[in-house]
PDB file of C-alpha atoms in Angstrom:
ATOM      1  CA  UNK A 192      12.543 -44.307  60.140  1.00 54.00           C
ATOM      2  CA  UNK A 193      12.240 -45.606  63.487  1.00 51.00           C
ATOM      3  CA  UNK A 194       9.041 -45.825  65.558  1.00 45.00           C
ATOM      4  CA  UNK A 195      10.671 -43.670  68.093  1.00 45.00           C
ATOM      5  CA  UNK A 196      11.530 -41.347  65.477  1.00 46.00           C
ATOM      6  CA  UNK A 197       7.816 -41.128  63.912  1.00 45.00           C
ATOM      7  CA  UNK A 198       6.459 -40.601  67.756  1.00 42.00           C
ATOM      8  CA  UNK A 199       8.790 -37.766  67.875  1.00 46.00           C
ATOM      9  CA  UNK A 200       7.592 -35.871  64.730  1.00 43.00           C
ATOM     10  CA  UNK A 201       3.656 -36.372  65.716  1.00 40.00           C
ATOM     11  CA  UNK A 202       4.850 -34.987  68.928  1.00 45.00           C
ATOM     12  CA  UNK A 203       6.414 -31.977  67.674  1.00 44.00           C
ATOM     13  CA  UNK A 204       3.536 -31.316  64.869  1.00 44.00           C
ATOM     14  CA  UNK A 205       0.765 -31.208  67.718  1.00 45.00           C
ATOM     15  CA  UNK A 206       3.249 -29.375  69.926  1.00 38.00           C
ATOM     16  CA  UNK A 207       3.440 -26.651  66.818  1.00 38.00           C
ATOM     17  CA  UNK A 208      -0.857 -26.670  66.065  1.00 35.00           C
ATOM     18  CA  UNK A 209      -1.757 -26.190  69.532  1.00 40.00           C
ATOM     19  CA  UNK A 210       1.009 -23.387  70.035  1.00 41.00           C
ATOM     20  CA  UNK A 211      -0.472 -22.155  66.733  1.00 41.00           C
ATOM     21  CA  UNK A 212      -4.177 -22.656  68.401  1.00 38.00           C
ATOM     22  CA  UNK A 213      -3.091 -20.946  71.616  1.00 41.00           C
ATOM     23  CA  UNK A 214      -1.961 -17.924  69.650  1.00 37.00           C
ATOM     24  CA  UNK A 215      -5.268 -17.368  67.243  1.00 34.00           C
ATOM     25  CA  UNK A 216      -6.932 -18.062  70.649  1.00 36.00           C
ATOM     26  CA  UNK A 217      -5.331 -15.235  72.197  1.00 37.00           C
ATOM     27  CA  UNK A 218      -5.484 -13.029  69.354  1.00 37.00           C
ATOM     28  CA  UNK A 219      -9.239 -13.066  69.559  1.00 32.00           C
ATOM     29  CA  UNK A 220      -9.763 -12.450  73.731  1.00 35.00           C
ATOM     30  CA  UNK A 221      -9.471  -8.825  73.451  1.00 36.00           C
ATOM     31  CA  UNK A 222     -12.380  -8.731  70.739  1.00 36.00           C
ATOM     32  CA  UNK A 223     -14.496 -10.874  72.481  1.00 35.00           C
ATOM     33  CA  UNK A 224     -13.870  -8.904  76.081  1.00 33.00           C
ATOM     34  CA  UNK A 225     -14.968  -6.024  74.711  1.00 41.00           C
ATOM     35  CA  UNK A 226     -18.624  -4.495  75.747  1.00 38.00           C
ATOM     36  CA  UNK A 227     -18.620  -1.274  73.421  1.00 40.00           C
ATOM     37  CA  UNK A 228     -20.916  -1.189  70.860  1.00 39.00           C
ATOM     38  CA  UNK A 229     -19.299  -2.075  66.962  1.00 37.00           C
ATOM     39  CA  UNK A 230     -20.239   0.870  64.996  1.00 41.00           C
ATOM     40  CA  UNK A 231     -20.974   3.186  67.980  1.00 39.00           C
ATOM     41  CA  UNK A 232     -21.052   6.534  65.882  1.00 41.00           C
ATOM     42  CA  UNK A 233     -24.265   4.944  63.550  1.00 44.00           C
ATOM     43  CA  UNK A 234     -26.360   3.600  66.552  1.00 52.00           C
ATOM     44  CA  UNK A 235     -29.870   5.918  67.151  1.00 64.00           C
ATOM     45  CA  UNK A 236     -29.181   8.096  69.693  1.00 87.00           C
ATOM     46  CA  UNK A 237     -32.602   7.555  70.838  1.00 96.00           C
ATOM     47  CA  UNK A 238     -32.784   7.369  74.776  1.00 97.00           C
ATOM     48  CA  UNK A 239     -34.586   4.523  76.680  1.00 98.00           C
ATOM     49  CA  UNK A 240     -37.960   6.516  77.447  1.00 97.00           C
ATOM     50  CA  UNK A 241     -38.096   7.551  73.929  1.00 98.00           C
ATOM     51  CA  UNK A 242     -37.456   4.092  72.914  1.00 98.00           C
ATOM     52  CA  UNK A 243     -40.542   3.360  74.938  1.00 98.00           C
ATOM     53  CA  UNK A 244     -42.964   6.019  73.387  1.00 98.00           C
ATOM     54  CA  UNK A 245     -42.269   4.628  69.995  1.00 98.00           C
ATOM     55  CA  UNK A 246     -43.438   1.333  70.715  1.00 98.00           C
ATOM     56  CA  UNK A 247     -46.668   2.485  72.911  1.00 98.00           C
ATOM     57  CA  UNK A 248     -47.630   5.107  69.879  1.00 98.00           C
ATOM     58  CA  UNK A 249     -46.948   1.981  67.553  1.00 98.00           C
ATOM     59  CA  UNK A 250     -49.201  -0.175  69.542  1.00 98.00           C
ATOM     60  CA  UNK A 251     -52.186   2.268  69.829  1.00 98.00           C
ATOM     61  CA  UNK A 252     -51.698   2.396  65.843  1.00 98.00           C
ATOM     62  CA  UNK A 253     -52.229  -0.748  65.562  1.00 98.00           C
ATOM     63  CA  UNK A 254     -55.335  -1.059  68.072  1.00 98.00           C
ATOM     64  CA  UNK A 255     -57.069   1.378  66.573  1.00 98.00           C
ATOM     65  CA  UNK A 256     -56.070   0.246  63.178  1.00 98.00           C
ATOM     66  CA  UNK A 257     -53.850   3.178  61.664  1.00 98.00           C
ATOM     67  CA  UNK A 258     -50.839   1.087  61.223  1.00 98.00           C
ATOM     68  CA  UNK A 259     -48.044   3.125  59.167  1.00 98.00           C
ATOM     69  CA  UNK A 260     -46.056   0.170  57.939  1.00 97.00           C
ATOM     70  CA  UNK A 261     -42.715   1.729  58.677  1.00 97.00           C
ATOM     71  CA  UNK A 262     -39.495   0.825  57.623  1.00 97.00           C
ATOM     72  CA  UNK A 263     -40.637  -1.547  54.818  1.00 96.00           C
ATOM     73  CA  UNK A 264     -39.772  -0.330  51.228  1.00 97.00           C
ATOM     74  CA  UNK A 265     -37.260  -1.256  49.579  1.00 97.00           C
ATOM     75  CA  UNK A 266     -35.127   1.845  50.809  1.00 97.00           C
ATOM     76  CA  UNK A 267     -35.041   0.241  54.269  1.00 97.00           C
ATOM     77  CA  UNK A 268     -34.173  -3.508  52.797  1.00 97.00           C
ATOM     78  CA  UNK A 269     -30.965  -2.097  51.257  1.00 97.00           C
ATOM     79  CA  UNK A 270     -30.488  -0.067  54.492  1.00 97.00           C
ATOM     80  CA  UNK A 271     -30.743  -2.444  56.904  1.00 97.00           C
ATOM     81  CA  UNK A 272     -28.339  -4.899  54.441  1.00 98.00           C
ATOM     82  CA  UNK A 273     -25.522  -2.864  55.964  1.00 97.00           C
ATOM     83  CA  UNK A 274     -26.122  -3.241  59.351  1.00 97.00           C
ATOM     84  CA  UNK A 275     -28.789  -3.733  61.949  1.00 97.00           C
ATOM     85  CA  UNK A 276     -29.468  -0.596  64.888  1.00 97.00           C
ATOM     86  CA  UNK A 277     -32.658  -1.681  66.670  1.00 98.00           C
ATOM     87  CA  UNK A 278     -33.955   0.444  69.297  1.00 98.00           C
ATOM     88  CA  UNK A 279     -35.311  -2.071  71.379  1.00 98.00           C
ATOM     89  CA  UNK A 280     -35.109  -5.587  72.279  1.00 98.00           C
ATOM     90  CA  UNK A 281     -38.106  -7.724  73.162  1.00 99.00           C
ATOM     91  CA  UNK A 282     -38.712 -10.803  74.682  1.00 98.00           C
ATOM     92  CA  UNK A 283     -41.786 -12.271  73.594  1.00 98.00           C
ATOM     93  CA  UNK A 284     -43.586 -15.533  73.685  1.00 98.00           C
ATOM     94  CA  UNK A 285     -43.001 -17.661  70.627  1.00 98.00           C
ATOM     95  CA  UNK A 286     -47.550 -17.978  70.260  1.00 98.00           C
ATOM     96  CA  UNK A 287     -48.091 -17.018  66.741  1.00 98.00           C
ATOM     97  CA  UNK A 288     -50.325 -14.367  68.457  1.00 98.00           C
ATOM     98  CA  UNK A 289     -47.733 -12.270  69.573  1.00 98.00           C
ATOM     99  CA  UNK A 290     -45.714 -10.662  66.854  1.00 98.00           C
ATOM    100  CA  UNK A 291     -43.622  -7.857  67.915  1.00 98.00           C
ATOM    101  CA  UNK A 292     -43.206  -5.791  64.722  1.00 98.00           C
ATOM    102  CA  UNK A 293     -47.304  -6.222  63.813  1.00 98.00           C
ATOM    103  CA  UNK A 294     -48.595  -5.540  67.361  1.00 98.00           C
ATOM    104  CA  UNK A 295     -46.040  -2.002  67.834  1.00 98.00           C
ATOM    105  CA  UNK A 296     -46.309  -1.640  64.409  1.00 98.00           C
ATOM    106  CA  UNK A 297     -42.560  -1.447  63.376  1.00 98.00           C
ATOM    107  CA  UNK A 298     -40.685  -2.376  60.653  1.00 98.00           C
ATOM    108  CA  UNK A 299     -37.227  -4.328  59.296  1.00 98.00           C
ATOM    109  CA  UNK A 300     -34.611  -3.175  61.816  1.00 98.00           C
ATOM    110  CA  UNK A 301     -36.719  -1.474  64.620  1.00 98.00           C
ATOM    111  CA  UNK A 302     -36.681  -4.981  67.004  1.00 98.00           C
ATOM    112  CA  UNK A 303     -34.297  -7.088  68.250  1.00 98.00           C
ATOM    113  CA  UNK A 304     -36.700  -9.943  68.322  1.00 98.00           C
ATOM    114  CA  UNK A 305     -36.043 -12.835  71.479  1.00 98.00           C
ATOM    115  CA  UNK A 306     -38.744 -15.543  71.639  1.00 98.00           C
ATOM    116  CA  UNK A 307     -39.462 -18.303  73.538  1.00 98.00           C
ATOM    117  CA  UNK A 308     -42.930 -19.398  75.149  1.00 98.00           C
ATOM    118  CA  UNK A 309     -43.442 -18.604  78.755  1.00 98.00           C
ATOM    119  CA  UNK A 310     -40.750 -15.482  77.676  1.00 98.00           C
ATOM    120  CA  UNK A 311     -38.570 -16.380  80.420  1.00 97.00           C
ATOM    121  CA  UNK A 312     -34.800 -16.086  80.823  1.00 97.00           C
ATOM    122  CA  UNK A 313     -32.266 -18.771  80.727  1.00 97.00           C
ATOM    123  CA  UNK A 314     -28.126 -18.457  79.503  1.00 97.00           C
ATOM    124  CA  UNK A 315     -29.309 -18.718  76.083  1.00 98.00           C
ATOM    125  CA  UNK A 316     -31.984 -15.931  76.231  1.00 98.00           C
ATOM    126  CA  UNK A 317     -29.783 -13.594  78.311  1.00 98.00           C
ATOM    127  CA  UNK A 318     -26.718 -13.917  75.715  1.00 98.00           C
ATOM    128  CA  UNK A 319     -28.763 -12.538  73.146  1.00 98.00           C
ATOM    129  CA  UNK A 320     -30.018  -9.509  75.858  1.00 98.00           C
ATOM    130  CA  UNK A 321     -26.614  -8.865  76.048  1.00 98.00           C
ATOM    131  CA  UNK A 322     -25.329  -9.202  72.452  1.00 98.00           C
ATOM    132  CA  UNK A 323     -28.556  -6.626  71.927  1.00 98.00           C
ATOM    133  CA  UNK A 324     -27.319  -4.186  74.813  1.00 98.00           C
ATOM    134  CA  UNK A 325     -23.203  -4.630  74.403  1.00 97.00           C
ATOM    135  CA  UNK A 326     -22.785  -5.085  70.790  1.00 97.00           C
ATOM    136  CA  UNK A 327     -26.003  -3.110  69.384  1.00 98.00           C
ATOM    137  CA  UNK A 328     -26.157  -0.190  72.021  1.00 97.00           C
ATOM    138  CA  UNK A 329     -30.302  -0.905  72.097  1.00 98.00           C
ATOM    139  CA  UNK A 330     -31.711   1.349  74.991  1.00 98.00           C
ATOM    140  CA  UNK A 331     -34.468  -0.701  75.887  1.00 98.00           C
ATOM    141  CA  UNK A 332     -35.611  -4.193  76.599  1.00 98.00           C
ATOM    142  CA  UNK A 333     -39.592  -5.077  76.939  1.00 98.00           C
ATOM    143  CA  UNK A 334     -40.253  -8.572  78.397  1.00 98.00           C
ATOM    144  CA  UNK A 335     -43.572  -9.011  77.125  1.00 98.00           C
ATOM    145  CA  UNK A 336     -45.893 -11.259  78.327  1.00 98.00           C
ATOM    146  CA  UNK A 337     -50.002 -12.109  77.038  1.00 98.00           C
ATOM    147  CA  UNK A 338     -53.187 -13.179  78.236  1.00 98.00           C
ATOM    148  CA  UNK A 339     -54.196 -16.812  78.784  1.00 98.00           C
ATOM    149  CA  UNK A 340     -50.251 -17.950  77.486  1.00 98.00           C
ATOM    150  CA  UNK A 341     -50.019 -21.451  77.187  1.00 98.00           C
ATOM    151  CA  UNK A 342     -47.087 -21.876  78.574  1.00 98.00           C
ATOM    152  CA  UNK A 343     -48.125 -20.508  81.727  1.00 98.00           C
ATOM    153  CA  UNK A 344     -51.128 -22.679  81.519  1.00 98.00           C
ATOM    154  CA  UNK A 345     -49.045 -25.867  81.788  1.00 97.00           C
ATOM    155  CA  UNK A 346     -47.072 -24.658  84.183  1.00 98.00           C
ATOM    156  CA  UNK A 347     -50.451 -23.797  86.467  1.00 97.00           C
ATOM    157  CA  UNK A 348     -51.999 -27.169  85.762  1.00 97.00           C
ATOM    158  CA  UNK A 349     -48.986 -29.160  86.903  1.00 95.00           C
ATOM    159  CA  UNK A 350     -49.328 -32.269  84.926  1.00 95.00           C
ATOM    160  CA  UNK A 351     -47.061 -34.327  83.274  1.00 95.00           C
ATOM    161  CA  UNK A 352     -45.821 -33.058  80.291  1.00 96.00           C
ATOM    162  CA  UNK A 353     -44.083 -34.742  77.367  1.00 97.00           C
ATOM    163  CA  UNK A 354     -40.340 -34.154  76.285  1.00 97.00           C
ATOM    164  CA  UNK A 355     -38.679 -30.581  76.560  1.00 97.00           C
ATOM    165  CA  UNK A 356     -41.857 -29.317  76.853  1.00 97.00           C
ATOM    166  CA  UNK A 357     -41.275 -29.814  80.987  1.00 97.00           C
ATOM    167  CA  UNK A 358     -37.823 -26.831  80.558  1.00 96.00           C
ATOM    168  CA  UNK A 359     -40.669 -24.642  80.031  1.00 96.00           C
ATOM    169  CA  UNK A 360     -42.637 -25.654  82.727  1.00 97.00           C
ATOM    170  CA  UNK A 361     -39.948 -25.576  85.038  1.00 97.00           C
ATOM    171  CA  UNK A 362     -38.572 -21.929  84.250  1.00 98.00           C
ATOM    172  CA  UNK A 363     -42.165 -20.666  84.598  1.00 98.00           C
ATOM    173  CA  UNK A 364     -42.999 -22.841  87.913  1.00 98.00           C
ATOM    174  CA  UNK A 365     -41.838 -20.328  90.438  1.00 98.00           C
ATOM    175  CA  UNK A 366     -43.746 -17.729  88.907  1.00 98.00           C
ATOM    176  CA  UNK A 367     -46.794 -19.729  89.472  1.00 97.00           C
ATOM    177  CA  UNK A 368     -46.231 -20.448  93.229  1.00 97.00           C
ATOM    178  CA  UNK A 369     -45.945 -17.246  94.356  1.00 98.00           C
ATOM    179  CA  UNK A 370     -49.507 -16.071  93.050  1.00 98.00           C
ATOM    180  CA  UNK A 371     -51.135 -19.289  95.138  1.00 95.00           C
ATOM    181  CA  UNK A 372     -54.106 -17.581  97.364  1.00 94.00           C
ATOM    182  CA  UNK A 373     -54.403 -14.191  95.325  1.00 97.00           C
ATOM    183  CA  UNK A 374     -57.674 -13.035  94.003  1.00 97.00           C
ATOM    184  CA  UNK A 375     -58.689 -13.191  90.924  1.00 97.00           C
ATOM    185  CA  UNK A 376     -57.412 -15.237  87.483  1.00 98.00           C
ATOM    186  CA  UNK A 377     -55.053 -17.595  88.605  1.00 98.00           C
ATOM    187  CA  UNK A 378     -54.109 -17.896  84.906  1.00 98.00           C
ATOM    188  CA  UNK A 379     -53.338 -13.982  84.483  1.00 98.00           C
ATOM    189  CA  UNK A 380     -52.647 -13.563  87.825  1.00 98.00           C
ATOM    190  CA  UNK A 381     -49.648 -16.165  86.812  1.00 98.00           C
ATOM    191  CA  UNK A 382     -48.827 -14.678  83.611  1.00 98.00           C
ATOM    192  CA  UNK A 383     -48.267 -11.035  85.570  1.00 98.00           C
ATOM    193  CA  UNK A 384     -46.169 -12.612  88.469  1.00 98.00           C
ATOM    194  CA  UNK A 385     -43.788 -14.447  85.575  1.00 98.00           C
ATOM    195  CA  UNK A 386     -43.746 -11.312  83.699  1.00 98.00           C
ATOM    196  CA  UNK A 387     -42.466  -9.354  86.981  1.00 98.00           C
ATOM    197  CA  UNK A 388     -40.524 -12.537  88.050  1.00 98.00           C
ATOM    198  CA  UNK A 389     -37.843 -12.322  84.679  1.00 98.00           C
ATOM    199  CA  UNK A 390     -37.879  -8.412  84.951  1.00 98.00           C
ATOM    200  CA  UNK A 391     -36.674  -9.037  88.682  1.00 97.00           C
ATOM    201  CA  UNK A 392     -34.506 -11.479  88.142  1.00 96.00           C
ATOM    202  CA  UNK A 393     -32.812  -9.630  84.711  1.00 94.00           C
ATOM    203  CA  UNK A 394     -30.248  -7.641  87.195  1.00 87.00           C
ATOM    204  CA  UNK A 395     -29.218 -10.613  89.500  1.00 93.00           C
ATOM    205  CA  UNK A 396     -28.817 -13.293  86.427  1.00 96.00           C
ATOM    206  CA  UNK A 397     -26.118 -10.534  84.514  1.00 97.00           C
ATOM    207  CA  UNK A 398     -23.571  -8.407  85.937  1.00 97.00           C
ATOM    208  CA  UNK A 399     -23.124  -6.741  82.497  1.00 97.00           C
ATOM    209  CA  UNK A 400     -27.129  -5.752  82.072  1.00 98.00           C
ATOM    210  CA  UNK A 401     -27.171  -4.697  85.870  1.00 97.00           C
ATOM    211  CA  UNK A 402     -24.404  -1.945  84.523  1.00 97.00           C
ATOM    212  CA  UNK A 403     -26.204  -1.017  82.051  1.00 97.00           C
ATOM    213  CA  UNK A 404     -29.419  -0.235  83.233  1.00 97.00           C
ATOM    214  CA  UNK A 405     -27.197   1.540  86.334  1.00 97.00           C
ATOM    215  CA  UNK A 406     -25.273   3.373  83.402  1.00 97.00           C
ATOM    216  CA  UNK A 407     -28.936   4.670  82.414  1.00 96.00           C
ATOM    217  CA  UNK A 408     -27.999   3.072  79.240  1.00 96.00           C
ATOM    218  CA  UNK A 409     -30.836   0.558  79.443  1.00 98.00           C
ATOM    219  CA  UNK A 410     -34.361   0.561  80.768  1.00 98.00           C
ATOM    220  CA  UNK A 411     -35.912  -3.099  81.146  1.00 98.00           C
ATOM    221  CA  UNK A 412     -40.178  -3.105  81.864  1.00 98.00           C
ATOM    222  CA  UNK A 413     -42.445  -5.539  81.512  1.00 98.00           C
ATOM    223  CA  UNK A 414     -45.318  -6.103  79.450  1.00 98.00           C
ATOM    224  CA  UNK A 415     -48.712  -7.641  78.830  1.00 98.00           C
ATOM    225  CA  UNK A 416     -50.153  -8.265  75.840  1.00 98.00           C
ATOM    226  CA  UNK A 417     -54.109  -8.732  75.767  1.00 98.00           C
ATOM    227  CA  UNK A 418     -55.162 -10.918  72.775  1.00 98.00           C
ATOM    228  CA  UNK A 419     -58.464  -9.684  73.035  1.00 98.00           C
ATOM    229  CA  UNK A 420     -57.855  -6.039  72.861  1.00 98.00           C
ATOM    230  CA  UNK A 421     -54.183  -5.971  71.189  1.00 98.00           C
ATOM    231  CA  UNK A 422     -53.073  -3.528  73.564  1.00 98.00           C
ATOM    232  CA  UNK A 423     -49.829  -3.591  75.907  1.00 98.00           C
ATOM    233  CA  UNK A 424     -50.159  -2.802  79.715  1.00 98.00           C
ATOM    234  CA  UNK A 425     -46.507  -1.892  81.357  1.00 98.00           C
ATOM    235  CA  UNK A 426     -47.025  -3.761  84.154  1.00 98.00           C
ATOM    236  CA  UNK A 427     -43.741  -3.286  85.449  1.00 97.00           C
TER     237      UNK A 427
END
């Protein structure tokens, strides 16, 4: 066989996988185009303000130390094994402070858990909003903030700060400028104005949560979590 000849088969055979690419490709688009929840008929049909009440009542459980443990037998382990309806989604810091399912006092399924320090939204963070919203049908998304966050601290101080630690600092920056000159805590004051900056700037940042919360099918607020206290504010 020639080396003409050989150049002609390789030709044809990557001619024939990417046709064969092109058409699993395109067999997939519709799936991944669509926004309608998987298993629509087993979500909660819990609305967003009841969504809400759950997690306040859960939180004053847990303040005043009458925590209920739900959805943590074994029961719910072999439950939740078959799929996953959370009825809300929270974005939390990553401090080991701040754990959603202790401080609301839920259980294995309840939260769609998104942390991060500083809680702030980037592509990443906002893909998993909208897996949460699209693909899960959760009614309710808490961007939860807490007192004296490190994160925000760094961010206030403005020094120099070592490796990836500086993405942080950047994403939480603006937050920090616009509370220059206010009364008060310039820490919490700065760990308020990021909490209402991400809540603000959920809508603009995706066209598909900006339907949803139009659609009344999602509610977004923001929260603050005091690590003295353990209670959550809705600050916005």
């Amino acid at each position: 066989m020639t080396k003409s000849e050989r150049t002609g088969m390789i030709s044809r055979r990557n001619l024939i996988l990417r046709a064969g690419a092109g058409m699993v490709a395109a067999s997939f688009a519709p799936v991944l185009l669509q926004v309608q929840p998987a298993n629509a008929e087993e979500i909660s049909d819990i609305t967003p303000e009841g969504a809400l009440q759950k997690l306040i009542e859960g939180n004053q459980r847990y303040i005043e130390q009458k925590r209920t443990f739900p959805d943590q037998a074994r029961s719910r382990i072999v439950e939740v094994a078959k799929g996953q309806h959370p009825f809300a989604t929270i974005l939390a810091c990553s401090d080991s402070r701040v754990a959603p399912e202790i401080i609301f006092d839920q259980g294995l399924g309840d939260l769609f858990d998104i942390r991060v320090a500083g809680n702030f939204l980037d592509d990443v963070v906002l893909g998993n909003i909208e897996y949460a919203t699209l693909e899960l049908g959760v009614p309710l998304l808490v961007i939860l903030g807490h007192e004296r966050c490190g994160a925000v601290k760094a961010a206030l101080d403005g020094k120099a700060v070592p490796g990836h630690i500086s993405t942080l600092v950047a994403a939480i920056k603006p937050a920090v400028d616009s509370t220059k000159g206010q009364k008060g805590d310039a820490w919490d004051n700065a760990v308020r104005a990021n909490v209402k900056m991400n809540v603000n700037k959920l809508q603009s940042s995706s066209p598909l949560l900006a339907a949803a919360v139009k659609a009344g099918k999602l509610k977004v607020v923001g929260g603050r979590y005091d690590l003295d206290s353990g209670k959550v504010d809705i600050i916005a």
